[in-house]
mmCIF file of C-alpha atoms in Angstrom:
data_model
loop_
_atom_site.group_PDB
_atom_site.id
_atom_site.type_symbol
_atom_site.label_atom_id
_atom_site.label_comp_id
_atom_site.label_asym_id
_atom_site.label_seq_id
_atom_site.Cartn_x
_atom_site.Cartn_y
_atom_site.Cartn_z
ATOM 1 C CA GLU I 1 16.790 -6.660 10.828
ATOM 2 C CA ALA I 2 13.020 -6.884 9.485
ATOM 3 C CA GLN I 3 12.502 -6.437 5.766
ATOM 4 C CA VAL I 4 11.570 -7.178 2.649
ATOM 5 C CA THR I 5 13.752 -7.346 -0.523
ATOM 6 C CA GLN I 6 12.829 -6.227 -4.029
ATOM 7 C CA ASN I 7 15.057 -6.922 -7.235
ATOM 8 C CA PRO I 8 15.942 -5.556 -9.261
ATOM 9 C CA ARG I 9 15.545 -1.612 -8.240
ATOM 10 C CA TYR I 10 15.341 -0.370 -11.660
ATOM 11 C CA LEU I 11 14.610 -1.933 -15.163
ATOM 12 C CA ILE I 12 14.317 -0.532 -18.152
ATOM 13 C CA THR I 13 13.715 -3.649 -20.711
ATOM 14 C CA VAL I 14 12.013 -4.098 -24.407
ATOM 15 C CA THR I 15 8.115 -4.715 -25.203
ATOM 16 C CA GLY I 16 7.766 -8.407 -25.260
ATOM 17 C CA LYS I 17 10.823 -9.681 -23.814
ATOM 18 C CA LYS I 18 9.941 -11.894 -19.984
ATOM 19 C CA LEU I 19 10.795 -11.205 -17.046
ATOM 20 C CA THR I 20 10.765 -11.491 -12.887
ATOM 21 C CA VAL I 21 11.200 -9.150 -9.793
ATOM 22 C CA THR I 22 11.906 -11.343 -7.032
ATOM 23 C CA CYS I 23 10.347 -10.324 -3.359
ATOM 24 C CA SER I 24 11.575 -11.872 -0.095
ATOM 25 C CA GLN I 25 10.460 -11.070 3.316
ATOM 26 C CA ASN I 26 12.173 -12.515 6.317
ATOM 27 C CA MET I 27 9.160 -11.911 9.149
ATOM 28 C CA ASN I 28 7.741 -15.173 8.328
ATOM 29 C CA HIS I 29 4.469 -13.315 7.045
ATOM 30 C CA GLU I 30 1.887 -15.554 5.504
ATOM 31 C CA TYR I 31 0.500 -12.392 3.211
ATOM 32 C CA MET I 32 1.859 -10.858 0.482
ATOM 33 C CA SER I 33 1.062 -8.577 -2.483
ATOM 34 C CA TRP I 34 2.336 -7.133 -5.260
ATOM 35 C CA TYR I 35 1.231 -2.914 -6.287
ATOM 36 C CA ARG I 36 1.842 -1.033 -8.664
ATOM 37 C CA GLN I 37 1.900 2.557 -8.226
ATOM 38 C CA ASP I 38 1.050 5.298 -11.354
ATOM 39 C CA PRO I 39 0.646 9.092 -10.825
ATOM 40 C CA GLY I 40 -2.962 10.469 -9.981
ATOM 41 C CA LEU I 41 -4.048 6.661 -9.957
ATOM 42 C CA GLY I 42 -2.027 5.878 -6.201
ATOM 43 C CA LEU I 43 -1.487 2.179 -5.554
ATOM 44 C CA ARG I 44 -3.685 -0.352 -7.040
ATOM 45 C CA GLN I 45 -3.299 -4.118 -6.076
ATOM 46 C CA ILE I 46 -2.287 -6.852 -8.744
ATOM 47 C CA TYR I 47 -1.922 -10.049 -7.013
ATOM 48 C CA TYR I 48 -1.881 -11.135 -3.498
ATOM 49 C CA SER I 49 -1.361 -14.131 -1.838
ATOM 50 C CA MET I 50 -2.132 -15.678 2.550
ATOM 51 C CA ASN I 51 -0.139 -18.328 1.991
ATOM 52 C CA VAL I 52 1.937 -20.851 -0.251
ATOM 53 C CA GLU I 53 0.224 -21.888 -2.864
ATOM 54 C CA VAL I 54 -2.773 -19.567 -2.163
ATOM 55 C CA THR I 55 -2.756 -16.270 -4.659
ATOM 56 C CA ASP I 56 -5.440 -14.375 -5.889
ATOM 57 C CA LYS I 57 -6.531 -11.467 -8.107
ATOM 58 C CA GLY I 58 -6.421 -7.749 -6.995
ATOM 59 C CA ASP I 59 -7.948 -4.529 -8.751
ATOM 60 C CA VAL I 60 -5.391 -5.088 -11.985
ATOM 61 C CA PRO I 61 -4.159 -9.070 -12.712
ATOM 62 C CA GLU I 62 -3.826 -8.213 -16.331
ATOM 63 C CA GLY I 63 -0.698 -9.174 -18.240
ATOM 64 C CA TYR I 64 0.455 -10.602 -14.404
ATOM 65 C CA LYS I 65 1.195 -14.150 -13.152
ATOM 66 C CA VAL I 66 2.826 -15.044 -9.704
ATOM 67 C CA SER I 67 3.432 -17.738 -7.959
ATOM 68 C CA ARG I 68 3.915 -18.513 -4.233
ATOM 69 C CA LYS I 69 6.168 -21.947 -3.937
ATOM 70 C CA GLU I 70 7.829 -20.911 -0.676
ATOM 71 C CA LYS I 71 6.403 -18.833 2.299
ATOM 72 C CA ARG I 72 9.587 -15.855 2.040
ATOM 73 C CA ASN I 73 9.209 -15.507 -1.693
ATOM 74 C CA PHE I 74 6.610 -14.069 -3.952
ATOM 75 C CA PRO I 75 8.286 -13.332 -7.560
ATOM 76 C CA LEU I 76 6.361 -11.468 -10.012
ATOM 77 C CA ILE I 77 6.348 -12.005 -13.443
ATOM 78 C CA LEU I 78 5.663 -10.390 -16.568
ATOM 79 C CA GLU I 79 5.235 -12.676 -19.780
ATOM 80 C CA SER I 80 5.682 -10.539 -22.502
ATOM 81 C CA PRO I 81 5.726 -6.803 -21.120
ATOM 82 C CA SER I 82 4.244 -4.075 -22.595
ATOM 83 C CA PRO I 83 4.846 0.031 -22.221
ATOM 84 C CA ASN I 84 1.337 0.134 -20.381
ATOM 85 C CA GLN I 85 3.149 -1.766 -17.383
ATOM 86 C CA THR I 86 6.183 1.117 -16.815
ATOM 87 C CA SER I 87 5.264 1.841 -13.285
ATOM 88 C CA LEU I 88 6.713 1.623 -10.146
ATOM 89 C CA TYR I 89 6.269 -1.673 -8.457
ATOM 90 C CA PHE I 90 5.597 -2.347 -4.551
ATOM 91 C CA CYS I 91 5.917 -5.978 -2.905
ATOM 92 C CA ALA I 92 4.262 -5.998 0.872
ATOM 93 C CA SER I 93 4.117 -8.557 3.168
ATOM 94 C CA SER I 94 2.242 -9.029 6.585
ATOM 95 C CA PHE I 95 1.086 -10.942 9.333
ATOM 96 C CA THR I 96 -2.951 -11.984 9.224
ATOM 97 C CA GLY I 97 -4.567 -11.273 12.328
ATOM 98 C CA GLY I 98 -7.814 -12.961 13.832
ATOM 99 C CA ALA I 99 -10.966 -12.460 11.501
ATOM 100 C CA GLY I 100 -9.685 -11.830 8.700
ATOM 101 C CA ILE I 101 -7.422 -8.749 9.592
ATOM 102 C CA LEU I 102 -4.603 -7.309 7.690
ATOM 103 C CA THR I 103 -2.270 -6.003 10.011
ATOM 104 C CA GLU I 104 0.777 -3.179 9.414
ATOM 105 C CA ALA I 105 2.122 -3.793 5.857
ATOM 106 C CA PHE I 106 6.000 -3.956 5.405
ATOM 107 C CA PHE I 107 7.273 -2.537 1.708
ATOM 108 C CA GLY I 108 9.803 -3.666 -0.094
ATOM 109 C CA GLN I 109 11.590 -0.425 -1.977
ATOM 110 C CA GLY I 110 10.330 -0.616 -5.047
ATOM 111 C CA THR I 111 11.711 -1.289 -8.705
ATOM 112 C CA ARG I 112 11.299 0.899 -11.335
ATOM 113 C CA LEU I 113 9.823 -0.384 -14.308
ATOM 114 C CA THR I 114 10.335 0.877 -17.619
ATOM 115 C CA VAL I 115 9.090 -0.847 -20.989
ATOM 116 C CA VAL I 116 10.128 0.474 -24.669
ATOM 117 C CA GLU U 1 -16.031 -3.022 -6.226
ATOM 118 C CA ASP U 2 -14.566 -1.357 -3.123
ATOM 119 C CA LYS U 3 -13.935 1.766 -2.999
ATOM 120 C CA VAL U 4 -11.931 4.390 -0.901
ATOM 121 C CA VAL U 5 -11.532 8.187 -1.284
ATOM 122 C CA GLN U 6 -9.114 10.537 0.287
ATOM 123 C CA SER U 7 -9.644 14.571 0.739
ATOM 124 C CA PRO U 8 -8.189 16.682 -0.242
ATOM 125 C CA LEU U 9 -5.819 15.679 -2.819
ATOM 126 C CA SER U 10 -3.322 17.946 -1.857
ATOM 127 C CA LEU U 11 -2.839 20.352 1.240
ATOM 128 C CA VAL U 12 0.197 23.190 1.310
ATOM 129 C CA VAL U 13 -0.091 24.854 4.915
ATOM 130 C CA HIS U 14 2.825 26.400 6.581
ATOM 131 C CA GLU U 15 4.821 24.949 9.637
ATOM 132 C CA GLY U 16 2.675 24.833 12.703
ATOM 133 C CA ASP U 17 -0.720 24.342 11.036
ATOM 134 C CA THR U 18 -2.916 21.932 12.127
ATOM 135 C CA VAL U 19 -3.992 19.041 9.301
ATOM 136 C CA THR U 20 -6.776 17.438 8.248
ATOM 137 C CA LEU U 21 -6.423 14.193 6.018
ATOM 138 C CA ASN U 22 -10.153 12.763 5.375
ATOM 139 C CA CYS U 23 -10.319 8.979 4.181
ATOM 140 C CA SER U 24 -13.930 7.519 3.587
ATOM 141 C CA TYR U 25 -14.142 3.866 2.234
ATOM 142 C CA GLU U 26 -17.143 1.271 0.373
ATOM 143 C CA VAL U 27 -15.632 -2.196 1.330
ATOM 144 C CA THR U 28 -17.401 -5.166 1.368
ATOM 145 C CA ASN U 29 -16.962 -6.587 4.734
ATOM 146 C CA PHE U 30 -14.621 -4.602 5.969
ATOM 147 C CA ARG U 31 -11.699 -5.360 8.573
ATOM 148 C CA SER U 32 -9.230 -3.015 9.036
ATOM 149 C CA LEU U 33 -8.218 0.608 7.339
ATOM 150 C CA LEU U 34 -4.470 1.523 7.577
ATOM 151 C CA TRP U 35 -2.840 4.962 6.857
ATOM 152 C CA TYR U 36 0.437 4.812 6.146
ATOM 153 C CA LYS U 37 3.216 8.077 4.958
ATOM 154 C CA GLN U 38 5.087 8.134 1.984
ATOM 155 C CA GLU U 39 7.925 10.342 1.251
ATOM 156 C CA LYS U 40 10.378 9.197 -1.557
ATOM 157 C CA LYS U 41 10.386 6.038 -1.142
ATOM 158 C CA ALA U 42 8.277 3.122 -0.203
ATOM 159 C CA PRO U 43 5.169 3.613 2.417
ATOM 160 C CA THR U 44 5.622 3.270 5.883
ATOM 161 C CA PHE U 45 3.019 2.012 8.641
ATOM 162 C CA LEU U 46 1.615 4.793 10.761
ATOM 163 C CA PHE U 47 -1.863 3.709 12.054
ATOM 164 C CA MET U 48 -4.302 0.972 11.836
ATOM 165 C CA LEU U 49 -7.674 1.291 13.210
ATOM 166 C CA THR U 50 -11.008 -1.632 13.083
ATOM 167 C CA SER U 51 -12.593 -0.304 16.124
ATOM 168 C CA SER U 52 -14.748 2.792 15.822
ATOM 169 C CA GLY U 53 -14.535 5.772 18.335
ATOM 170 C CA ILE U 54 -10.884 4.711 19.833
ATOM 171 C CA GLU U 55 -7.796 7.355 18.813
ATOM 172 C CA LYS U 56 -4.979 6.188 17.497
ATOM 173 C CA LYS U 57 -1.902 8.269 18.945
ATOM 174 C CA SER U 58 1.639 8.687 17.765
ATOM 175 C CA GLY U 59 3.194 11.876 18.861
ATOM 176 C CA ARG U 60 1.827 14.973 16.702
ATOM 177 C CA LEU U 61 0.059 12.488 14.969
ATOM 178 C CA SER U 62 -3.902 10.907 15.582
ATOM 179 C CA SER U 63 -6.190 9.037 13.519
ATOM 180 C CA ILE U 64 -9.871 7.803 14.630
ATOM 181 C CA LEU U 65 -12.491 5.577 12.725
ATOM 182 C CA ASP U 66 -16.080 6.415 11.872
ATOM 183 C CA LYS U 67 -17.759 3.025 11.484
ATOM 184 C CA LYS U 68 -20.917 4.120 10.675
ATOM 185 C CA GLU U 69 -20.618 6.979 8.851
ATOM 186 C CA LEU U 70 -17.463 5.007 6.947
ATOM 187 C CA PHE U 71 -14.683 7.644 6.951
ATOM 188 C CA SER U 72 -11.935 7.798 9.207
ATOM 189 C CA ILE U 73 -9.701 11.110 9.322
ATOM 190 C CA LEU U 74 -5.674 11.454 10.014
ATOM 191 C CA ASN U 75 -4.727 14.747 12.434
ATOM 192 C CA ILE U 76 -1.537 16.323 12.279
ATOM 193 C CA THR U 77 -0.812 19.435 14.498
ATOM 194 C CA ALA U 78 1.721 21.790 15.304
ATOM 195 C CA THR U 79 3.045 20.939 11.188
ATOM 196 C CA GLN U 80 6.572 20.459 10.163
ATOM 197 C CA THR U 81 8.169 20.589 7.498
ATOM 198 C CA GLY U 82 9.705 17.015 7.634
ATOM 199 C CA ASP U 83 5.734 15.659 7.765
ATOM 200 C CA SER U 84 5.455 16.787 3.683
ATOM 201 C CA ALA U 85 5.137 13.543 2.021
ATOM 202 C CA ILE U 86 2.471 11.514 0.425
ATOM 203 C CA TYR U 87 -0.808 10.375 2.641
ATOM 204 C CA LEU U 88 -2.241 7.420 2.017
ATOM 205 C CA CYS U 89 -5.105 5.290 3.407
ATOM 206 C CA ALA U 90 -6.225 1.640 3.006
ATOM 207 C CA VAL U 91 -8.875 -0.665 3.698
ATOM 208 C CA GLY U 92 -8.947 -3.777 4.309
ATOM 209 C CA GLY U 93 -11.863 -6.039 2.986
ATOM 210 C CA SER U 94 -13.111 -9.453 2.205
ATOM 211 C CA ASN U 95 -10.287 -12.260 1.471
ATOM 212 C CA TYR U 96 -8.227 -10.119 2.849
ATOM 213 C CA LYS U 97 -7.805 -7.881 -0.244
ATOM 214 C CA LEU U 98 -6.552 -3.800 0.577
ATOM 215 C CA THR U 99 -7.356 -1.508 -1.386
ATOM 216 C CA PHE U 100 -5.850 2.039 -1.152
ATOM 217 C CA GLY U 101 -6.819 5.650 -1.635
ATOM 218 C CA LYS U 102 -5.192 8.099 -4.369
ATOM 219 C CA GLY U 103 -3.157 9.685 -0.964
ATOM 220 C CA THR U 104 -3.038 13.115 -0.032
ATOM 221 C CA LEU U 105 0.014 15.135 -0.976
ATOM 222 C CA LEU U 106 0.919 17.448 2.172
ATOM 223 C CA THR U 107 3.268 20.078 1.642
ATOM 224 C CA VAL U 108 4.283 22.319 5.215
ATOM 225 C CA ASN U 109 6.115 25.075 4.304
ATOM 226 C CA PRO U 110 8.664 26.688 6.207
#
C-alpha cells in the first residue's frame, strides 16, 4: 500500500531535549516536505527536499533541521525544542512532474508535538 | 514572498446547497494549484490544475483555474454532511516550493 509513515504520532517532551520525528515513504517519490499546522495559520512549510542530499528552507525553518540521505526517508530534527514549536506536524511526498510541477502530495498521518 | 489567500475562512450551509470556495494567489513562477480536503487527520488530494480555463470534475466537486486573474474556485454541488471539512488550496512555485492558504472550514448541517 502506498503510504507516508510518520513516527511518533504523539510526543510530549521538555524544552531543550533533542528529538527526531521520522518520515518514510514507499512510493519512490523525489520530493518530500515537512509542514506544521497551527490554528489560524494553516499549513506552513518548514523544509523540503527535491532529491537525495538536496534540501531547501520553507517559510518557517528556524529551530528545525532535516537530512535526506536516502530517497525514502526525511527526518525532522529539533535540536533544542521550545514551547513555540508545539504544533501538529505533517510530512508529505510527491513526484515532481515536468517543468518544475509538483504533482499530488501524499501526507503522513501527522505528529502532534507538545513541548513543555 | 509567495501568498495564497482563501475565502471565506468559514462557511455554514444546509445539505443540498451549492458552495463556491475561492483561492487567490501571488506566487513567483506559478507551476500548479492543488486542492485538498482535510477532515480529522491528514489532507487528502482533490485536484491539481495547471492550465487556465480547464475544469476538473470529480462527482459533485469541480474546480477551475484562471491564470490571468490569479485565482481558482472549488465548487461543491448538492452538499452532504460528509463534505464537512477544511478545504485547502496550495500553489507550487519556483524551486518546487509549495505554499498553502489558511483553508476554508465548511460545515454542512442536515
